[in-house]
Amino acid sequence: MQAHRVRFEDAATVFSDPLFVLVDASRSDEARQAAIGFDSSARLLYVVPVEVESEYIRIISARRAEPREERIYAQ
């Protein structure tokens, strides 16, 4: 997440946005979803979490939302 300049702590706050949106973020044969929502600093982010052994969620990617993702969130 360092390359995108989004800290883990900030990315995790996206899930507190009551209006966050889940979208398909599947890669190859692995199904996954991404969340689009505002973090605690009011930045619209695109966050990809994965569930690890049904015990916890790990954020594997977080970046600022792109214009297409901003439109999805606005709908």
Backbone as ProteinMPNN parsed JSONL, in Angstrom:
{"seq_chain_A": "MQAHRVRFEDAATVFSDPLFVLVDASRSDEARQAAIGFDSSARLLYVVPVEVESEYIRIISARRAEPREERIYAQ", "coords_chain_A": {"N_chain_A": [[0.818, -1.191, 0.0], [2.117, 1.099, 0.3], [3.107, 2.157, -2.114], [0.911, 3.406, -3.135], [0.479, 5.377, -1.364], [-1.345, 5.164, 0.759], [-2.183, 4.603, 3.971], [-2.456, 1.648, 5.989], [-4.077, 1.908, 8.277], [-5.741, 4.026, 7.532], [-6.995, 2.959, 5.265], [-8.493, 0.893, 6.397], [-10.568, 2.266, 7.604], [-12.449, 2.713, 5.665], [-14.417, 0.799, 5.764], [-16.068, 1.722, 7.697], [-17.564, 3.634, 6.539], [-20.841, 4.319, 6.013], [-21.995, 4.125, 3.535], [-20.393, 2.605, 1.886], [-19.442, 0.732, -1.039], [-19.576, -2.486, -2.475], [-17.715, -4.08, -4.981], [-17.001, -6.182, -7.832], [-13.829, -7.651, -7.871], [-12.397, -9.668, -8.957], [-9.698, -11.814, -9.833], [-8.24, -13.722, -12.306], [-8.892, -17.002, -11.512], [-9.674, -16.558, -8.951], [-12.069, -15.477, -6.798], [-12.938, -12.295, -5.639], [-13.77, -9.344, -3.77], [-13.983, -5.758, -3.842], [-13.94, -2.787, -1.878], [-15.416, 0.376, -2.159], [-15.169, 3.457, -0.813], [-15.352, 6.219, 1.56], [-12.549, 7.243, 3.471], [-11.369, 8.008, 6.832], [-10.233, 10.455, 6.43], [-11.669, 11.668, 4.504], [-11.115, 10.858, 1.905], [-11.841, 9.264, -1.137], [-11.577, 5.894, -1.471], [-10.328, 2.821, -2.945], [-10.436, -0.334, -1.912], [-9.061, -3.503, -1.418], [-9.86, -6.322, 0.237], [-9.036, -9.54, 1.678], [-10.264, -12.617, 2.932], [-8.804, -14.448, 5.481], [-8.39, -17.677, 6.179], [-10.991, -17.796, 7.304], [-10.822, -16.361, 9.639], [-9.843, -13.739, 9.92], [-9.703, -10.514, 8.283], [-7.664, -9.391, 5.683], [-6.118, -6.599, 4.316], [-5.182, -6.237, 1.06], [-4.694, -4.427, -0.903], [-4.852, -0.926, -1.418], [-5.941, 2.147, -2.591], [-6.36, 5.46, -4.012], [-9.585, 6.108, -5.316], [-10.394, 5.649, -8.751], [-11.668, 7.671, -11.526], [-13.79, 6.165, -12.769], [-14.523, 4.448, -10.705], [-15.334, 6.312, -8.83], [-17.687, 7.162, -10.012], [-19.216, 4.829, -9.797], [-19.504, 4.673, -7.012], [-21.028, 6.951, -6.594], [-23.513, 6.307, -7.585]], "CA_chain_A": [[0.0, 0.0, 0.0], [3.019, 2.241, 0.338], [3.223, 2.746, -3.446], [-0.281, 4.232, -3.371], [0.468, 6.372, -0.306], [-2.506, 4.992, 1.616], [-1.802, 3.816, 5.145], [-3.387, 0.59, 6.366], [-5.038, 2.442, 9.248], [-6.716, 4.826, 6.79], [-7.758, 2.057, 4.395], [-9.434, 0.125, 7.217], [-11.722, 3.086, 7.971], [-13.429, 2.681, 4.568], [-15.507, -0.088, 6.151], [-16.944, 2.486, 8.598], [-18.407, 4.479, 5.693], [-22.124, 3.618, 5.912], [-22.406, 4.015, 2.136], [-19.381, 1.951, 1.052], [-19.996, -0.125, -2.085], [-18.751, -3.639, -2.844], [-17.671, -4.344, -6.425], [-16.209, -7.356, -8.193], [-12.402, -7.396, -8.098], [-11.842, -11.003, -9.195], [-8.508, -11.971, -10.664], [-8.102, -15.098, -12.792], [-9.916, -17.902, -10.98], [-9.895, -16.231, -7.551], [-13.132, -14.497, -6.604], [-12.744, -11.349, -4.545], [-14.498, -8.091, -3.887], [-13.309, -4.545, -3.375], [-14.821, -1.79, -1.293], [-15.2, 1.769, -2.533], [-15.78, 4.277, 0.228], [-14.538, 7.305, 2.107], [-11.791, 6.958, 4.683], [-11.569, 9.01, 7.885], [-9.707, 11.744, 5.947], [-12.584, 12.077, 3.43], [-10.623, 10.463, 0.581], [-12.548, 8.116, -1.685], [-10.577, 4.859, -1.695], [-10.645, 1.505, -3.497], [-9.736, -1.216, -0.974], [-9.271, -4.931, -1.684], [-9.549, -7.194, 1.363], [-9.239, -10.98, 1.512], [-10.495, -13.322, 4.182], [-7.735, -15.41, 5.737], [-8.818, -18.834, 6.97], [-12.244, -17.468, 8.005], [-10.521, -15.818, 10.964], [-9.68, -12.291, 9.884], [-9.64, -9.886, 6.965], [-6.373, -8.749, 5.396], [-6.189, -5.656, 3.191], [-4.045, -6.512, 0.187], [-4.465, -3.281, -1.773], [-5.649, 0.264, -1.131], [-5.503, 3.295, -3.39], [-7.439, 6.415, -4.293], [-10.511, 5.633, -6.344], [-10.276, 6.238, -10.083], [-12.936, 8.297, -11.93], [-14.842, 5.155, -13.001], [-14.946, 3.97, -9.381], [-16.058, 7.425, -8.225], [-19.047, 7.122, -10.571], [-19.902, 3.684, -9.19], [-19.848, 5.059, -5.642], [-22.039, 8.01, -6.639], [-24.814, 5.785, -8.034]], "C_chain_A": [[0.86, 1.252, 0.0], [3.108, 2.928, -1.027], [2.055, 3.676, -3.746], [-0.434, 5.329, -2.321], [-0.82, 6.355, 0.513], [-2.073, 4.094, 2.773], [-2.882, 2.781, 5.457], [-4.479, 1.125, 7.285], [-6.119, 3.268, 8.557], [-7.604, 3.931, 5.921], [-8.815, 1.298, 5.189], [-10.672, 0.933, 7.574], [-12.775, 3.159, 6.872], [-14.645, 1.845, 4.975], [-16.436, 0.544, 7.19], [-17.841, 3.442, 7.825], [-19.742, 3.758, 5.518], [-22.597, 3.418, 4.472], [-21.386, 3.288, 1.27], [-20.054, 0.934, 0.132], [-19.032, -1.28, -2.343], [-18.856, -3.858, -4.348], [-16.809, -5.579, -6.683], [-14.766, -6.941, -8.48], [-11.684, -8.714, -8.359], [-10.639, -10.941, -10.12], [-8.409, -13.436, -11.045], [-9.224, -15.953, -12.238], [-10.217, -17.634, -9.508], [-10.945, -15.127, -7.419], [-12.78, -13.594, -5.432], [-13.55, -10.099, -4.822], [-13.629, -6.95, -3.395], [-14.366, -3.616, -2.797], [-14.422, -0.413, -1.812], [-15.915, 2.596, -1.484], [-14.822, 5.342, 0.717], [-13.813, 6.852, 3.366], [-12.027, 8.088, 5.69], [-11.021, 10.382, 7.515], [-10.507, 12.269, 4.763], [-12.006, 11.848, 2.036], [-11.419, 9.257, 0.116], [-11.513, 7.083, -2.103], [-11.186, 3.606, -2.299], [-9.794, 0.526, -2.695], [-10.083, -2.671, -1.278], [-8.859, -5.738, -0.454], [-9.684, -8.665, 0.961], [-9.443, -11.582, 2.895], [-9.423, -14.391, 4.339], [-8.263, -16.47, 6.702], [-10.056, -18.569, 7.815], [-12.019, -16.864, 9.389], [-10.401, -14.299, 10.974], [-9.6, -11.819, 8.441], [-8.289, -9.207, 6.83], [-6.57, -7.817, 4.199], [-4.954, -5.879, 2.337], [-3.743, -5.361, -0.763], [-5.369, -2.141, -1.342], [-5.06, 1.428, -1.922], [-6.665, 4.267, -3.516], [-8.3, 5.87, -5.419], [-10.265, 6.376, -7.653], [-11.637, 6.812, -10.491], [-14.077, 7.295, -12.165], [-15.4, 4.647, -11.675], [-15.692, 5.06, -8.618], [-17.496, 7.434, -8.725], [-19.848, 5.971, -9.977], [-20.354, 4.041, -7.782], [-21.01, 6.05, -5.64], [-23.433, 7.488, -7.004], [-25.713, 5.422, -6.894]], "O_chain_A": [[0.367, 2.346, -0.274], [3.178, 4.155, -1.092], [2.193, 4.622, -4.521], [-1.373, 6.123, -2.383], [-1.325, 7.405, 0.911], [-1.647, 2.959, 2.562], [-4.067, 3.011, 5.217], [-5.659, 0.831, 7.097], [-7.285, 3.217, 8.95], [-8.817, 4.127, 5.854], [-9.923, 1.086, 4.695], [-11.729, 0.353, 7.823], [-13.888, 3.624, 7.121], [-15.771, 2.147, 4.577], [-17.472, -0.029, 7.527], [-18.78, 4.003, 8.39], [-19.774, 2.679, 4.925], [-23.504, 2.624, 4.223], [-21.483, 3.336, 0.044], [-21.086, 0.354, 0.469], [-17.82, -1.08, -2.422], [-19.947, -3.824, -4.917], [-15.991, -5.965, -5.848], [-14.517, -6.001, -9.234], [-10.509, -8.865, -8.025], [-10.573, -10.136, -11.048], [-8.488, -14.305, -10.177], [-10.396, -15.657, -12.472], [-10.942, -18.405, -8.88], [-10.74, -13.999, -7.865], [-12.375, -14.064, -4.369], [-13.956, -9.832, -5.953], [-12.676, -7.144, -2.641], [-15.534, -3.66, -3.183], [-13.239, -0.084, -1.892], [-17.122, 2.455, -1.287], [-13.648, 5.371, 0.347], [-14.383, 6.168, 4.217], [-12.795, 9.013, 5.424], [-11.302, 11.367, 8.198], [-10.079, 13.207, 4.091], [-12.359, 12.555, 1.092], [-11.649, 8.327, 0.889], [-10.678, 7.341, -2.969], [-12.386, 3.357, -2.186], [-8.567, 0.552, -2.786], [-11.257, -3.027, -1.384], [-7.675, -5.836, -0.133], [-10.381, -8.982, -0.003], [-8.875, -11.124, 3.886], [-9.17, -15.156, 3.408], [-8.542, -16.197, 7.869], [-10.156, -19.071, 8.935], [-12.929, -16.857, 10.219], [-10.813, -13.647, 11.934], [-9.451, -12.613, 7.511], [-7.827, -8.531, 7.749], [-7.133, -8.222, 3.182], [-3.825, -5.734, 2.807], [-2.668, -5.313, -1.363], [-6.514, -2.36, -0.948], [-3.851, 1.658, -1.919], [-7.803, 3.946, -3.174], [-7.8, 5.247, -6.356], [-9.967, 7.571, -7.661], [-12.652, 6.482, -9.878], [-15.217, 7.567, -11.789], [-16.606, 4.442, -11.54], [-16.594, 4.757, -7.837], [-18.422, 7.686, -7.954], [-21.034, 6.126, -9.687], [-21.484, 3.735, -7.403], [-21.879, 5.985, -4.77], [-24.428, 8.167, -6.754], [-26.837, 4.971, -7.114]]}, "name": "protein", "num_of_chains": 1, "seq": "MQAHRVRFEDAATVFSDPLFVLVDASRSDEARQAAIGFDSSARLLYVVPVEVESEYIRIISARRAEPREERIYAQ"}
